[in-house]
Amino acid sequence: MVHQLSLFGTIDDKSYDLFLSTMSILSGTPPVLFANITNVWTTNKSYEFERVNSKNQLTELNRIKVSKSLPLQFLIVEDDSVLSHKLLKKIGQLEAPIEPSALEKYVQDIKYERASSLGDDSKMDVDASSMSEPEAEPWALSMSDIPAAGKSRKVSMQTISESIILTTGGTNSSTSSFLKELGYVPEYRYITVGVKFYMANDMVLDIQKLWDLRNDRSLQITKGGYLIKAYVNVNRSTDIERINQAETALLSLQKELQGYVDLVVPDRKAMDSRLNNMGDII
């Protein structure tokens, strides 16, 4: 579980090169290209869920995000293209950053076969391949609270719980079957491709484009621009000193970019993963 402090902003497509140059100077580090696939799961309406916990307190039902990295070599690029920050400009003009057939191949469920000899888990295979191969990338399961309320807040503050799914038990087990047994069904899927800068004070800045893959179609949500997210993760919500340090770092970056890029606190409802909300995408 982490306590994430963040600010969001946007730039248009034409500002991409200049913004990357600016951030390279401010951070002193080169941009790092990344691509992620995220599946969002919601509760199965065929089931009735108790909304009261063991302390007789009313609880909210939340969506679950299950995500993992996409191999960069499978993005739609020209044969002679170099996998660098320049790639984001090229695929940013496309309706989909990866071929559907390639996507299905590399986001298939992770199935595990445990060694039968003496119950030795050290001989566990993952789809007959090693964990270092792209298709063996584990899924990360996460749930998040709605960001803290308050008009006086200078940064967004949100609690996120995340776990890495390394194995699921049972015969022919998979991530999908595991979530379905919890009473969840797939709702929608999206792909994020972007670059990130690792900055001082453990701050990370992402410049990204998003594609919604809902209803077997691909739609670029960020067409014409890029979504910017600057954030710092704090391990404990009770670490007030670290939270204040993270907030100061974010506000300092906000001031540095003032007049060029507006980093702001987003509408907390846009980051609400509760079922009563229509959807959260960031």
Short mmCIF file of C-alpha atoms in Angstrom, two decimals:
data_model
loop_
_atom_site.label_atom_id
_atom_site.label_comp_id
_atom_site.label_asym_id
_atom_site.label_seq_id
_atom_site.Cartn_x
_atom_site.Cartn_y
_atom_site.Cartn_z
CA MET A 1 0.00 0.00 0.00
CA VAL A 2 1.30 3.44 -0.93
CA HIS A 3 0.13 6.99 -0.41
CA GLN A 4 0.47 8.68 -3.80
CA LEU A 5 0.74 12.45 -4.18
CA SER A 6 0.30 13.73 -7.72
CA LEU A 7 -0.38 16.60 -10.11
CA PHE A 8 -1.68 16.35 -13.68
CA GLY A 9 -1.39 18.42 -16.82
CA THR A 10 -1.56 18.27 -20.61
CA ILE A 11 0.43 19.46 -23.62
CA ASP A 12 -0.43 19.40 -27.31
CA ASP A 13 1.36 17.23 -29.85
CA LYS A 14 3.49 20.10 -31.15
CA SER A 15 4.95 20.78 -27.70
CA TYR A 16 6.29 17.25 -27.20
CA ASP A 17 9.92 17.77 -28.29
CA LEU A 18 10.34 21.03 -26.41
CA PHE A 19 8.80 19.61 -23.24
CA LEU A 20 11.10 16.57 -23.35
CA SER A 21 14.12 18.84 -23.74
CA THR A 22 12.94 20.94 -20.80
CA MET A 23 12.39 17.92 -18.55
CA SER A 24 15.75 16.39 -19.54
CA ILE A 25 17.45 19.57 -18.34
CA LEU A 26 15.40 19.81 -15.13
CA SER A 27 15.80 16.15 -14.20
CA GLY A 28 19.31 15.57 -15.51
CA THR A 29 18.18 12.17 -16.82
CA PRO A 30 17.07 10.87 -20.24
CA PRO A 31 13.44 9.87 -20.89
CA VAL A 32 12.59 6.17 -20.49
CA LEU A 33 10.07 4.64 -22.91
CA PHE A 34 7.35 2.39 -21.44
CA ALA A 35 4.14 0.63 -22.46
CA ASN A 36 1.48 -0.93 -20.22
CA ILE A 37 -1.74 -2.85 -20.69
CA THR A 38 -4.46 -2.50 -18.04
CA ASN A 39 -7.60 -4.60 -17.63
CA VAL A 40 -10.31 -3.14 -15.41
CA TRP A 41 -12.62 -5.59 -13.66
CA THR A 42 -15.99 -4.91 -12.06
CA THR A 43 -18.26 -6.98 -9.82
CA ASN A 44 -20.42 -9.68 -11.38
CA LYS A 45 -24.03 -8.51 -11.26
CA SER A 46 -25.16 -12.13 -10.90
CA TYR A 47 -23.85 -12.08 -7.33
CA GLU A 48 -24.96 -10.17 -4.28
CA PHE A 49 -22.15 -8.64 -2.26
CA GLU A 50 -22.29 -7.73 1.39
CA ARG A 51 -21.68 -4.01 1.81
CA VAL A 52 -21.02 -4.26 5.55
CA ASN A 53 -17.65 -5.38 6.92
CA SER A 54 -16.86 -7.33 10.10
CA LYS A 55 -17.05 -4.09 12.13
CA ASN A 56 -20.57 -3.45 10.85
CA GLN A 57 -19.34 -0.51 8.78
CA LEU A 58 -20.75 0.30 5.35
CA THR A 59 -18.20 -0.34 2.58
CA GLU A 60 -18.02 0.62 -1.10
CA LEU A 61 -17.46 -1.87 -3.90
CA ASN A 62 -14.43 -1.02 -6.05
CA ARG A 63 -13.13 -1.90 -9.45
CA ILE A 64 -9.90 -3.86 -9.70
CA LYS A 65 -7.09 -2.94 -12.08
CA VAL A 66 -4.84 -5.68 -13.40
CA SER A 67 -1.90 -4.44 -15.43
CA LYS A 68 1.51 -5.40 -16.78
CA SER A 69 4.22 -4.11 -19.09
CA LEU A 70 4.02 -4.60 -22.84
CA PRO A 71 7.18 -5.60 -24.71
CA LEU A 72 8.33 -2.49 -26.58
CA GLN A 73 9.43 -4.50 -29.60
CA PHE A 74 5.80 -5.36 -30.34
CA LEU A 75 4.63 -1.80 -30.74
CA ILE A 76 3.68 -0.87 -34.31
CA VAL A 77 6.87 0.67 -35.69
CA GLU A 78 8.85 0.69 -38.89
CA ASP A 79 11.53 -1.97 -39.22
CA ASP A 80 14.34 0.58 -38.91
CA SER A 81 12.80 2.50 -36.01
CA VAL A 82 14.77 2.90 -32.82
CA LEU A 83 13.01 2.21 -29.52
CA SER A 84 13.45 5.69 -28.04
CA HIS A 85 11.31 8.62 -26.95
CA LYS A 86 10.86 9.54 -30.64
CA LEU A 87 8.76 6.42 -31.08
CA LEU A 88 5.96 7.93 -29.00
CA LYS A 89 5.48 10.71 -31.58
CA LYS A 90 5.08 8.14 -34.38
CA ILE A 91 2.61 5.80 -32.74
CA GLY A 92 0.75 8.78 -31.27
CA GLN A 93 -0.83 9.27 -34.68
CA LEU A 94 -2.16 5.70 -34.83
CA GLU A 95 -5.54 4.35 -33.82
CA ALA A 96 -3.80 1.45 -32.04
CA PRO A 97 -0.19 1.15 -30.86
CA ILE A 98 -0.04 -2.65 -31.24
CA GLU A 99 -1.62 -5.18 -33.57
CA PRO A 100 -4.64 -6.94 -31.99
CA SER A 101 -3.18 -10.39 -32.67
CA ALA A 102 0.12 -9.45 -31.00
CA LEU A 103 -1.73 -7.92 -28.07
CA GLU A 104 -3.74 -11.06 -27.37
CA LYS A 105 -0.59 -13.15 -27.51
CA TYR A 106 1.25 -11.13 -24.90
CA VAL A 107 -1.57 -10.42 -22.46
CA GLN A 108 -2.82 -13.98 -22.20
CA ASP A 109 -3.38 -15.27 -18.68
CA ILE A 110 -0.38 -16.48 -16.74
CA LYS A 111 -0.80 -20.15 -16.02
CA TYR A 112 1.38 -22.09 -13.69
CA GLU A 113 2.44 -25.71 -13.56
CA ARG A 114 3.93 -26.77 -10.26
CA ALA A 115 6.57 -29.48 -10.27
CA SER A 116 5.13 -32.78 -9.10
CA SER A 117 8.36 -34.22 -7.72
CA LEU A 118 8.39 -33.89 -3.92
CA GLY A 119 6.24 -30.75 -4.26
CA ASP A 120 9.31 -28.77 -5.34
CA ASP A 121 8.06 -25.26 -6.22
CA SER A 122 11.54 -24.24 -7.34
CA LYS A 123 10.93 -26.16 -10.59
CA MET A 124 7.80 -24.19 -11.36
CA ASP A 125 7.37 -23.29 -15.06
CA VAL A 126 5.39 -20.37 -16.40
CA ASP A 127 3.80 -21.30 -19.72
CA ALA A 128 6.88 -23.43 -20.40
CA SER A 129 9.05 -20.31 -20.46
CA SER A 130 11.24 -18.43 -18.02
CA MET A 131 10.07 -15.36 -16.13
CA SER A 132 12.59 -13.29 -18.10
CA GLU A 133 10.63 -13.69 -21.33
CA PRO A 134 8.04 -11.03 -22.31
CA GLU A 135 5.02 -13.34 -22.16
CA ALA A 136 5.94 -14.35 -18.60
CA GLU A 137 5.64 -10.81 -17.25
CA PRO A 138 3.51 -11.02 -14.06
CA TRP A 139 0.31 -9.06 -13.57
CA ALA A 140 0.00 -6.35 -10.92
CA LEU A 141 -3.37 -6.17 -9.17
CA SER A 142 -4.36 -2.84 -7.63
CA MET A 143 -7.27 -1.10 -5.93
CA SER A 144 -7.43 2.57 -4.98
CA ASP A 145 -9.41 4.88 -2.76
CA ILE A 146 -10.97 8.06 -4.06
CA PRO A 147 -8.47 10.93 -3.56
CA ALA A 148 -8.78 12.91 -0.35
CA ALA A 149 -11.32 15.73 -0.43
CA GLY A 150 -10.68 19.37 0.39
CA LYS A 151 -10.65 22.54 -1.70
CA SER A 152 -7.51 23.75 0.05
CA ARG A 153 -5.40 20.76 -1.08
CA LYS A 154 -2.49 21.75 -3.30
CA VAL A 155 -1.82 18.22 -4.60
CA SER A 156 -3.92 15.11 -5.12
CA MET A 157 -3.53 12.47 -2.38
CA GLN A 158 -4.69 8.91 -2.98
CA THR A 159 -4.13 5.56 -1.26
CA ILE A 160 -3.33 2.67 -3.62
CA SER A 161 -3.06 -1.01 -2.67
CA GLU A 162 -1.10 -3.18 -5.11
CA SER A 163 0.06 -6.79 -5.22
CA ILE A 164 2.04 -8.78 -7.78
CA ILE A 165 0.34 -12.02 -8.86
CA LEU A 166 3.19 -14.53 -8.91
CA THR A 167 1.09 -17.69 -8.75
CA THR A 168 -2.51 -18.89 -8.56
CA GLY A 169 -3.41 -22.28 -7.10
CA GLY A 170 -5.42 -25.10 -8.59
CA THR A 171 -5.56 -27.02 -11.86
CA ASN A 172 -5.34 -24.85 -15.01
CA SER A 173 -5.29 -21.77 -12.85
CA SER A 174 -5.08 -18.30 -14.36
CA THR A 175 -5.43 -14.66 -13.45
CA SER A 176 -8.89 -14.54 -15.06
CA SER A 177 -10.20 -17.57 -13.19
CA PHE A 178 -8.80 -16.16 -9.95
CA LEU A 179 -10.68 -12.86 -10.40
CA LYS A 180 -13.86 -14.59 -11.53
CA GLU A 181 -13.80 -16.68 -8.36
CA LEU A 182 -13.67 -13.40 -6.44
CA GLY A 183 -16.90 -12.41 -8.20
CA TYR A 184 -15.40 -10.04 -10.78
CA VAL A 185 -15.83 -9.83 -14.57
CA PRO A 186 -13.93 -7.79 -17.22
CA GLU A 187 -15.25 -4.26 -17.83
CA TYR A 188 -12.77 -2.54 -20.15
CA ARG A 189 -9.12 -2.44 -21.22
CA TYR A 190 -6.69 0.31 -22.14
CA ILE A 191 -3.09 0.68 -23.28
CA THR A 192 -0.69 3.35 -22.05
CA VAL A 193 2.45 4.24 -24.00
CA GLY A 194 4.73 7.02 -22.82
CA VAL A 195 8.06 8.16 -21.48
CA LYS A 196 9.02 8.82 -17.88
CA PHE A 197 11.62 10.88 -16.07
CA TYR A 198 13.06 9.85 -12.70
CA MET A 199 13.66 13.04 -10.75
CA ALA A 200 15.00 14.14 -7.38
CA ASN A 201 13.09 13.33 -4.16
CA ASP A 202 11.75 10.08 -5.69
CA MET A 203 9.47 12.03 -8.03
CA VAL A 204 8.44 10.49 -11.35
CA LEU A 205 7.00 12.38 -14.30
CA ASP A 206 5.08 10.49 -17.01
CA ILE A 207 4.23 11.84 -20.45
CA GLN A 208 1.75 9.42 -21.98
CA LYS A 209 -0.91 8.60 -24.53
CA LEU A 210 -3.83 6.29 -23.83
CA TRP A 211 -5.87 4.02 -26.08
CA ASP A 212 -9.26 2.68 -24.98
CA LEU A 213 -9.83 -0.88 -26.25
CA ARG A 214 -13.44 -1.16 -25.12
CA ASN A 215 -15.98 -3.05 -27.27
CA ASP A 216 -13.33 -4.62 -29.55
CA ARG A 217 -12.28 -1.26 -30.96
CA SER A 218 -9.38 1.06 -30.37
CA LEU A 219 -9.87 4.75 -29.61
CA GLN A 220 -7.08 7.12 -28.64
CA ILE A 221 -8.33 9.10 -25.66
CA THR A 222 -5.45 11.59 -25.75
CA LYS A 223 -5.65 12.39 -29.48
CA GLY A 224 -4.05 15.76 -30.19
CA GLY A 225 -2.04 15.87 -26.98
CA TYR A 226 -0.33 14.10 -24.10
CA LEU A 227 -1.33 13.47 -20.51
CA ILE A 228 1.29 14.49 -17.96
CA LYS A 229 1.42 13.00 -14.47
CA ALA A 230 3.96 13.95 -11.81
CA TYR A 231 3.81 11.82 -8.68
CA VAL A 232 5.60 10.65 -5.57
CA ASN A 233 4.80 7.43 -3.69
CA VAL A 234 5.08 7.45 0.09
CA ASN A 235 5.17 4.05 1.78
CA ARG A 236 3.26 5.04 4.92
CA SER A 237 0.39 7.50 5.14
CA THR A 238 1.51 8.28 8.71
CA ASP A 239 4.93 9.50 7.54
CA ILE A 240 4.03 13.19 7.70
CA GLU A 241 7.60 14.38 7.12
CA ARG A 242 7.91 12.36 3.92
CA ILE A 243 4.46 13.49 2.72
CA ASN A 244 5.40 17.14 3.28
CA GLN A 245 8.66 16.59 1.41
CA ALA A 246 6.81 14.99 -1.52
CA GLU A 247 4.27 17.83 -1.63
CA THR A 248 7.07 20.41 -1.61
CA ALA A 249 8.80 18.63 -4.51
CA LEU A 250 5.62 18.58 -6.59
CA LEU A 251 4.83 22.24 -5.90
CA SER A 252 8.41 23.17 -6.79
CA LEU A 253 8.03 21.47 -10.18
CA GLN A 254 4.66 23.16 -10.62
CA LYS A 255 6.32 26.53 -10.06
CA GLU A 256 9.22 25.68 -12.42
CA LEU A 257 6.77 24.92 -15.24
CA GLN A 258 4.35 27.76 -14.48
CA GLY A 259 3.35 29.62 -17.61
CA TYR A 260 4.43 26.72 -19.79
CA VAL A 261 2.53 23.71 -18.47
CA ASP A 262 -0.17 23.94 -15.82
CA LEU A 263 0.15 21.10 -13.33
CA VAL A 264 -3.08 20.97 -11.36
CA VAL A 265 -5.09 18.83 -8.96
CA PRO A 266 -7.58 16.87 -11.10
CA ASP A 267 -11.24 16.39 -10.36
CA ARG A 268 -11.22 13.65 -7.72
CA LYS A 269 -14.28 12.06 -9.35
CA ALA A 270 -12.17 11.30 -12.44
CA MET A 271 -9.98 9.11 -10.21
CA ASP A 272 -12.85 7.42 -8.37
CA SER A 273 -12.77 3.63 -8.92
CA ARG A 274 -15.92 2.92 -6.93
CA LEU A 275 -18.70 1.13 -8.84
CA ASN A 276 -21.11 4.05 -8.44
CA ASN A 277 -18.76 6.09 -10.62
CA MET A 278 -18.97 5.47 -14.38
CA GLY A 279 -15.27 4.92 -14.91
CA ASP A 280 -11.72 5.81 -13.98
CA ILE A 281 -8.97 5.78 -16.57
CA ILE A 282 -5.90 7.25 -14.83
#
